[in-house]
Backbone as CSV, one residue per row, in Angstrom:
resi,resn,N_x,N_y,N_z,CA_x,CA_y,CA_z,C_x,C_y,C_z
1,UNK,0.843,-1.193,0.000,0.000,0.000,0.000,0.885,1.252,0.000
2,UNK,0.583,2.178,-0.906,1.312,3.441,-0.945,0.786,4.349,0.161
3,UNK,1.694,4.860,0.989,1.304,5.673,2.139,1.946,7.049,2.048
4,UNK,1.135,8.094,2.241,1.636,9.463,2.319,1.743,9.836,3.791
5,UNK,2.917,10.278,4.209,3.132,10.517,5.641,2.824,11.943,6.081
6,UNK,2.653,12.863,5.117,2.356,14.261,5.456,1.307,14.798,4.482
7,UNK,0.524,15.797,4.904,-0.448,16.396,3.978,0.269,17.063,2.804
8,UNK,-0.344,16.971,1.625,0.242,17.550,0.424,-0.692,18.598,-0.172
9,UNK,-0.131,19.643,-0.778,-0.966,20.654,-1.426,-1.613,20.113,-2.696
10,UNK,-2.594,20.823,-3.189,-3.300,20.396,-4.389,-2.389,20.408,-5.617
11,UNK,-1.562,21.422,-5.733,-0.648,21.541,-6.875,0.740,21.048,-6.490
12,UNK,1.262,20.109,-7.273,2.520,19.458,-6.937,3.455,19.397,-8.137
13,UNK,4.750,19.469,-7.861,5.764,19.120,-8.851,6.402,17.823,-8.388
14,UNK,6.431,16.822,-9.260,6.974,15.511,-8.918,8.233,15.253,-9.730
15,UNK,9.330,14.926,-9.042,10.561,14.546,-9.731,10.380,13.142,-10.283
16,UNK,10.491,13.007,-11.594,10.182,11.733,-12.254,11.325,11.306,-13.163
17,UNK,11.909,10.160,-12.858,12.994,9.617,-13.684,12.472,8.750,-14.814
18,UNK,11.225,8.281,-14.675,10.672,7.314,-15.609,10.724,5.902,-15.070
19,UNK,11.430,5.711,-13.931,11.493,4.401,-13.295,10.200,4.055,-12.579
20,UNK,10.122,2.834,-12.086,8.866,2.337,-11.517,8.434,3.151,-10.303
21,UNK,9.384,3.598,-9.465,9.011,4.349,-8.261,8.307,5.655,-8.625
22,UNK,8.957,6.435,-9.469,8.410,7.753,-9.782,7.167,7.670,-10.666
23,UNK,7.097,6.669,-11.536,5.900,6.530,-12.370,4.698,6.134,-11.518
24,UNK,4.921,5.301,-10.517,3.833,4.950,-9.600,3.344,6.181,-8.855
25,UNK,4.280,6.997,-8.376,3.908,8.193,-7.623,3.188,9.195,-8.513
26,UNK,3.654,9.371,-9.741,2.982,10.282,-10.670,1.535,9.856,-10.879
27,UNK,1.316,8.581,-11.156,-0.047,8.091,-11.385,-0.878,8.187,-10.108
28,UNK,-0.279,7.827,-8.992,-0.977,7.856,-7.702,-1.421,9.272,-7.347
29,UNK,-0.518,10.238,-7.467,-0.829,11.609,-7.065,-1.712,12.334,-8.071
30,UNK,-1.562,12.027,-9.347,-2.325,12.762,-10.368,-3.815,12.461,-10.308
31,UNK,-4.213,11.479,-9.549,-5.641,11.164,-9.409,-6.369,12.178,-8.527
32,UNK,-5.627,12.834,-7.604,-6.257,13.800,-6.693,-5.538,15.142,-6.643
33,UNK,-4.447,15.258,-7.401,-3.652,16.478,-7.366,-3.363,16.968,-8.784
34,UNK,-3.045,18.251,-8.883,-2.592,18.821,-10.160,-1.078,18.680,-10.211
35,UNK,-0.607,17.791,-11.079,0.795,17.403,-11.073,1.557,17.990,-12.252
36,UNK,2.711,18.578,-11.957,3.700,18.959,-12.961,4.885,18.021,-12.804
37,UNK,5.441,17.556,-13.916,6.562,16.629,-13.887,7.873,17.380,-14.065
38,UNK,8.851,17.076,-13.225,10.216,17.567,-13.435,11.094,16.356,-13.735
39,UNK,11.849,16.444,-14.815,12.713,15.331,-15.214,14.126,15.843,-15.433
40,UNK,15.104,15.110,-14.886,16.494,15.511,-15.038,17.206,14.550,-15.976
41,UNK,17.780,15.097,-17.054,18.516,14.307,-18.037,20.000,14.304,-17.655
42,UNK,20.533,13.138,-17.301,21.920,13.034,-16.853,22.930,13.042,-18.001
43,UNK,22.438,13.036,-19.222,23.344,13.088,-20.360,23.917,11.747,-20.770
44,UNK,23.401,10.661,-20.222,23.829,9.313,-20.580,22.929,8.770,-21.697
45,UNK,23.279,7.591,-22.208,22.427,6.962,-23.213,21.047,6.681,-22.636
46,UNK,21.020,6.161,-21.403,19.719,5.927,-20.768,18.989,7.243,-20.541
47,UNK,19.748,8.311,-20.237,19.128,9.612,-20.017,18.320,10.066,-21.217
48,UNK,18.842,9.840,-22.399,18.128,10.201,-23.618,16.855,9.385,-23.762
49,UNK,16.949,8.078,-23.522,15.784,7.198,-23.622,14.735,7.552,-22.574
50,UNK,15.202,7.840,-21.350,14.276,8.171,-20.266,13.544,9.472,-20.556
51,UNK,14.254,10.468,-21.077,13.624,11.746,-21.406,12.547,11.552,-22.468
52,UNK,12.849,10.784,-23.497,11.866,10.524,-24.542,10.644,9.804,-23.972
53,UNK,10.883,8.847,-23.064,9.788,8.100,-22.443,8.907,9.014,-21.602
54,UNK,9.534,9.813,-20.731,8.769,10.694,-19.847,8.024,11.754,-20.648
55,UNK,8.678,12.315,-21.672,8.029,13.337,-22.501,6.812,12.758,-23.207
56,UNK,6.940,11.548,-23.694,5.812,10.898,-24.374,4.667,10.639,-23.402
57,UNK,5.001,10.182,-22.192,3.977,9.934,-21.174,3.259,11.225,-20.809
58,UNK,4.020,12.298,-20.614,3.413,13.584,-20.257,2.508,14.093,-21.374
59,UNK,2.955,13.939,-22.614,2.151,14.377,-23.745,0.850,13.583,-23.834
60,UNK,0.938,12.278,-23.607,-0.256,11.417,-23.696,-1.230,11.652,-22.551
61,UNK,-0.727,12.178,-21.425,-1.578,12.352,-20.245,-1.778,13.821,-19.860
62,UNK,-1.415,14.722,-20.775,-1.622,16.157,-20.571,-1.006,16.667,-19.266
63,UNK,0.242,16.248,-19.015,0.948,16.678,-17.819,2.061,17.652,-18.200
64,UNK,2.158,18.804,-17.553,3.257,19.737,-17.829,4.602,19.099,-17.491
65,UNK,5.625,19.407,-18.287,6.944,18.804,-18.100,8.025,19.869,-18.045
66,UNK,8.868,19.795,-17.005,10.044,20.652,-16.861,11.273,19.763,-16.948
67,UNK,12.258,20.145,-17.774,13.437,19.300,-17.993,14.703,20.039,-17.585
68,UNK,15.546,19.359,-16.818,16.846,19.903,-16.444,17.964,19.028,-16.968
69,UNK,19.185,19.554,-16.934,20.351,18.793,-17.391,21.581,19.286,-16.643
70,UNK,22.674,18.563,-16.738,23.907,18.940,-16.049,24.435,20.252,-16.624
71,UNK,24.728,21.200,-15.731,25.180,22.523,-16.180,26.628,22.806,-15.822
72,UNK,27.217,21.971,-14.972,28.588,22.213,-14.515,29.465,20.996,-14.797
73,UNK,30.761,21.236,-14.871,31.722,20.145,-15.048,31.902,19.390,-13.737
74,UNK,32.167,18.100,-13.835,32.412,17.289,-12.649,33.791,17.585,-12.085
75,UNK,33.860,17.792,-10.757,35.144,17.990,-10.087,35.859,16.651,-9.939
76,UNK,37.184,16.700,-9.930,37.964,15.472,-9.797,37.732,14.779,-8.459
77,UNK,37.344,15.554,-7.458,37.138,14.985,-6.124,35.745,14.354,-5.963
78,UNK,34.867,14.566,-6.935,33.508,14.036,-6.862,33.422,12.655,-7.488
79,UNK,32.637,11.776,-6.868,32.271,10.535,-7.540,31.197,10.881,-8.569
80,UNK,30.976,9.981,-9.508,29.933,10.210,-10.507,28.576,10.372,-9.844
81,UNK,28.328,9.560,-8.812,27.054,9.636,-8.093,26.872,10.992,-7.422
82,UNK,27.927,11.471,-6.760,27.859,12.771,-6.081,27.603,13.891,-7.079
83,UNK,28.288,13.821,-8.203,28.128,14.847,-9.246,26.698,14.894,-9.752
84,UNK,26.145,13.754,-10.129,24.773,13.727,-10.635,23.776,14.197,-9.568
85,UNK,24.000,13.773,-8.326,23.084,14.165,-7.251,23.086,15.675,-7.058
86,UNK,24.265,16.280,-7.057,24.364,17.730,-6.887,23.691,18.462,-8.042
87,UNK,23.914,17.993,-9.254,23.301,18.636,-10.417,21.778,18.520,-10.374
88,UNK,21.275,17.361,-9.956,19.819,17.174,-9.846,19.221,18.149,-8.847
89,UNK,19.835,18.233,-7.670,19.274,19.098,-6.632,19.434,20.579,-6.980
90,UNK,20.472,20.926,-7.717,20.602,22.306,-8.193,19.453,22.654,-9.140
91,UNK,19.038,21.706,-9.937,17.890,21.899,-10.834,16.588,22.009,-10.040
92,UNK,16.404,21.113,-9.089,15.154,21.079,-8.339,14.950,22.300,-7.453
93,UNK,16.045,22.912,-6.984,15.913,24.014,-6.028,15.209,25.223,-6.614
94,UNK,15.144,25.329,-7.928,14.509,26.476,-8.573,13.035,26.231,-8.910
95,UNK,12.497,25.086,-8.494,11.155,24.696,-8.935,10.088,24.830,-7.867
96,UNK,10.420,25.420,-6.714,9.435,25.478,-5.649,9.339,24.122,-4.965
97,UNK,8.254,23.839,-4.231,8.119,22.542,-3.561,8.128,21.388,-4.567
98,UNK,8.968,20.396,-4.310,9.101,19.252,-5.213,8.957,17.958,-4.411
99,UNK,8.160,17.026,-4.944,7.998,15.708,-4.346,8.984,14.746,-4.991
100,UNK,9.769,14.033,-4.180,10.578,12.947,-4.717,10.006,11.611,-4.231
101,UNK,10.436,10.553,-4.860,9.793,9.255,-4.663,10.626,8.302,-3.821
102,UNK,11.486,8.847,-2.968,12.263,8.005,-2.068,11.334,7.163,-1.199
103,UNK,11.723,5.913,-0.977,10.856,4.980,-0.252,11.642,4.269,0.849
104,UNK,10.987,3.325,1.526,11.591,2.677,2.683,12.837,1.877,2.311
105,UNK,12.829,1.243,1.147,14.010,0.486,0.728,15.210,1.419,0.548
106,UNK,14.963,2.630,0.028,16.037,3.630,-0.070,16.570,3.981,1.310
107,UNK,15.658,4.116,2.271,16.063,4.464,3.637,16.938,3.373,4.254
108,UNK,16.583,2.113,4.005,17.369,1.001,4.545,18.765,1.008,3.944
109,UNK,18.855,1.217,2.630,20.165,1.267,1.974,21.002,2.430,2.507
110,UNK,20.370,3.583,2.703,21.079,4.739,3.249,21.536,4.465,4.676
111,UNK,20.697,3.801,5.441,21.049,3.460,6.830,22.295,2.571,6.865
112,UNK,22.324,1.553,6.013,23.478,0.648,5.958,24.720,1.401,5.489
113,UNK,24.569,2.160,4.420,25.695,2.915,3.848,26.297,3.861,4.897
114,UNK,25.430,4.632,5.552,25.922,5.609,6.527,26.478,4.925,7.773
115,UNK,25.884,3.795,8.177,26.385,3.067,9.344,27.791,2.537,9.085
116,UNK,28.047,2.103,7.868,29.378,1.596,7.520,30.422,2.706,7.541
117,UNK,29.949,3.948,7.464,30.854,5.093,7.537,30.830,5.764,8.909
118,UNK,30.174,5.110,9.884,30.247,5.569,11.259,29.156,6.514,11.713
119,UNK,28.232,6.881,10.804,27.167,7.820,11.187,25.816,7.324,10.671
120,UNK,25.248,6.288,11.316,23.974,5.741,10.816,22.862,6.786,10.798
121,UNK,22.178,6.889,9.664,21.100,7.862,9.516,20.124,7.367,8.462
122,UNK,18.971,8.005,8.405,17.975,7.702,7.379,17.741,8.948,6.537
123,UNK,17.082,8.780,5.411,16.782,9.895,4.526,15.793,10.823,5.232
124,UNK,16.075,12.109,5.317,15.156,13.032,5.995,13.904,13.312,5.169
125,UNK,12.841,13.689,5.845,11.568,13.991,5.184,11.702,15.160,4.214
126,UNK,12.530,16.140,4.562,12.683,17.320,3.708,14.157,17.622,3.466
127,UNK,14.409,18.292,2.359,15.730,18.856,2.061,15.478,20.147,1.305
128,UNK,15.603,21.258,2.012,15.273,22.562,1.435,13.847,22.525,0.871
129,UNK,13.682,22.644,-0.442,12.333,22.668,-1.033,11.836,21.284,-1.433
130,UNK,12.613,20.232,-1.148,12.252,18.863,-1.544,11.540,18.154,-0.403
131,UNK,10.410,17.526,-0.716,9.616,16.794,0.263,9.550,15.325,-0.155
132,UNK,9.743,14.433,0.834,9.755,12.987,0.563,8.658,12.316,1.399
133,UNK,7.423,12.292,0.908,6.310,11.805,1.720,6.080,10.291,1.673
134,UNK,6.971,9.545,0.972,6.737,8.106,0.796,7.796,7.244,1.479
135,UNK,8.431,7.770,2.514,9.563,7.085,3.132,9.175,5.819,3.897
136,UNK,7.886,5.600,4.148,7.476,4.358,4.824,6.817,3.371,3.863
137,UNK,6.844,3.690,2.579,6.289,2.801,1.551,7.399,1.914,0.992
138,UNK,7.118,0.626,0.803,8.101,-0.283,0.229,8.121,-0.158,-1.303
139,UNK,9.269,-0.409,-1.882,9.399,-0.359,-3.336,8.429,-1.330,-4.008
140,UNK,8.252,-2.508,-3.403,7.371,-3.507,-4.000,5.940,-2.988,-4.133
141,UNK,5.541,-2.035,-3.283,4.205,-1.445,-3.391,4.103,-0.538,-4.615
142,UNK,5.196,0.141,-4.970,5.216,0.929,-6.200,5.128,0.018,-7.423
143,UNK,5.861,-1.096,-7.383,5.811,-2.053,-8.489,4.397,-2.602,-8.643
144,UNK,3.782,-2.977,-7.526,2.424,-3.514,-7.560,1.442,-2.478,-8.120
145,UNK,1.604,-1.207,-7.724,0.717,-0.161,-8.221,0.801,-0.057,-9.744
146,UNK,2.017,-0.023,-10.269,2.186,0.105,-11.715,1.629,-1.112,-12.449
147,UNK,1.876,-2.285,-11.911,1.389,-3.507,-12.565,-0.132,-3.592,-12.537
148,UNK,-0.739,-3.193,-11.430,-2.190,-3.324,-11.293,-2.958,-2.189,-11.959
149,UNK,-2.269,-1.065,-12.272,-2.930,0.067,-12.918,-2.408,0.324,-14.334
150,UNK,-1.661,-0.631,-14.853,-1.127,-0.535,-16.224,-0.331,0.747,-16.452
151,UNK,0.489,1.086,-15.467,1.350,2.264,-15.584,2.697,1.825,-16.158
152,UNK,3.135,2.405,-17.268,4.424,2.002,-17.854,5.592,2.600,-17.095
153,UNK,6.744,1.988,-17.214,7.977,2.570,-16.688,9.146,2.090,-17.533
154,UNK,10.293,2.703,-17.327,11.489,2.354,-18.084,12.582,1.944,-17.110
155,UNK,13.285,0.866,-17.420,14.353,0.375,-16.551,15.691,1.008,-16.931
156,UNK,16.446,1.386,-15.922,17.804,1.900,-16.120,18.774,0.743,-15.894
157,UNK,19.389,0.262,-16.956,20.279,-0.890,-16.859,21.484,-0.609,-15.971
158,UNK,21.840,0.666,-15.806,22.994,0.983,-14.969,22.751,0.651,-13.502
159,UNK,21.465,0.462,-13.115,21.162,0.086,-11.734,21.723,-1.290,-11.381
160,UNK,22.065,-2.072,-12.403,22.641,-3.392,-12.160,24.160,-3.332,-12.016
161,UNK,24.735,-2.173,-12.284,26.187,-2.014,-12.265,26.659,-1.720,-10.844
162,UNK,27.282,-2.697,-10.216,27.658,-2.564,-8.812,28.951,-1.784,-8.593
163,UNK,29.490,-1.169,-9.641,30.654,-0.309,-9.403,30.229,1.004,-8.750
164,UNK,28.927,1.351,-8.872,28.392,2.494,-8.144,28.058,2.042,-6.719
165,UNK,28.448,2.840,-5.726,28.315,2.419,-4.330,26.879,2.075,-3.966
166,UNK,25.932,2.926,-4.375,24.529,2.657,-4.041,24.077,1.314,-4.621
167,UNK,24.457,1.030,-5.842,24.078,-0.241,-6.457,24.758,-1.414,-5.763
168,UNK,26.013,-1.221,-5.339,26.724,-2.295,-4.631,25.998,-2.652,-3.334
169,UNK,25.567,-1.625,-2.612,24.832,-1.873,-1.372,23.516,-2.583,-1.672
170,UNK,22.794,-2.099,-2.683,21.492,-2.689,-3.033,21.640,-4.120,-3.547
171,UNK,22.591,-4.331,-4.447,22.689,-5.617,-5.134,23.512,-6.663,-4.387
172,UNK,24.527,-6.210,-3.648,25.452,-7.141,-3.020,25.268,-7.246,-1.500
173,UNK,25.164,-6.114,-0.812,25.123,-6.133,0.650,23.739,-6.424,1.224
174,UNK,22.679,-5.896,0.579,21.336,-6.020,1.148,20.931,-7.465,1.427
175,UNK,21.157,-8.412,0.512,20.767,-9.800,0.823,21.446,-10.330,2.082
176,UNK,22.711,-9.966,2.306,23.430,-10.421,3.500,22.897,-9.727,4.753
177,UNK,22.611,-8.425,4.637,22.072,-7.686,5.780,20.720,-8.255,6.200
178,UNK,19.884,-8.615,5.228,18.567,-9.173,5.540,18.676,-10.599,6.071
179,UNK,19.744,-11.288,5.708,19.977,-12.618,6.286,20.282,-12.496,7.773
180,UNK,21.079,-11.481,8.132,21.415,-11.247,9.538,20.200,-10.730,10.298
181,UNK,19.449,-9.801,9.699,18.279,-9.207,10.360,17.126,-9.096,9.361
182,UNK,16.270,-10.118,9.276,15.141,-10.076,8.334,14.156,-8.944,8.628
183,UNK,14.213,-8.401,9.839,13.305,-7.316,10.222,13.899,-5.941,10.016
184,UNK,14.897,-5.832,9.157,15.610,-4.563,8.978,14.684,-3.448,8.502
185,UNK,13.755,-3.757,7.609,12.846,-2.718,7.114,11.934,-2.199,8.234
186,UNK,11.494,-3.111,9.100,10.666,-2.699,10.231,11.455,-1.809,11.179
187,UNK,12.711,-2.176,11.438,13.578,-1.374,12.295,13.757,0.030,11.746
188,UNK,14.106,0.129,10.464,14.362,1.441,9.867,13.066,2.244,9.752
189,UNK,11.952,1.582,9.491,10.668,2.284,9.434,10.360,2.962,10.759
190,UNK,10.636,2.319,11.870,10.421,2.937,13.189,11.292,4.164,13.369
191,UNK,12.537,4.077,12.870,13.431,5.231,12.956,12.886,6.384,12.117
192,UNK,12.433,6.079,10.909,11.873,7.102,10.022,10.661,7.762,10.672
193,UNK,9.762,6.946,11.190,8.547,7.484,11.832,8.896,8.321,13.054
194,UNK,9.912,7.890,13.802,10.340,8.650,14.955,10.886,10.011,14.577
195,UNK,11.645,10.076,13.478,12.187,11.338,12.987,11.071,12.281,12.541
196,UNK,10.038,11.707,11.898,8.953,12.530,11.371,8.043,13.053,12.472
197,UNK,8.039,12.390,13.611,7.166,12.808,14.711,7.849,13.751,15.694
198,UNK,9.153,14.046,15.459,9.860,14.934,16.372,9.864,16.363,15.855
């Protein structure tokens, strides 16, 4: 079940990559809200395909579309992930309130990643103008929503590439972490809810 943890305004901008998470949220929210789509093109081969997919979806469903792209050169000290993340948030900061589709599985991965670096934490509900109201929803619920409502999405093959740290944690470490603690999602969900209630 998709759960919204905070009240949302009638008019929303949703950050949409074209993946299953964001496409589920777009369809879910557009049923009761006036949704504008923001899409960030990372300049990769998949980025081109994703932009074409999202633009076509917006055109077919009469949804306004805002498109951003990388505007600065990557610093030598930045990882590719850090660079793309900074460029995305630089784009989003000019759009007013923006909904992102981060979910509980993202929070668990962030918790593991940050714990391995000595500072365990979860994804916060807000970051400047960005609001993340789906942090207690599981990814599988987004997949189920798209499958049961015939919502299309596009897969990013780079998500299978474990040379990126986030993918390594998701693809390699998560199965072992869940073997040690099968209740990890429940544990992190309590932490997320505790943060949101303070």
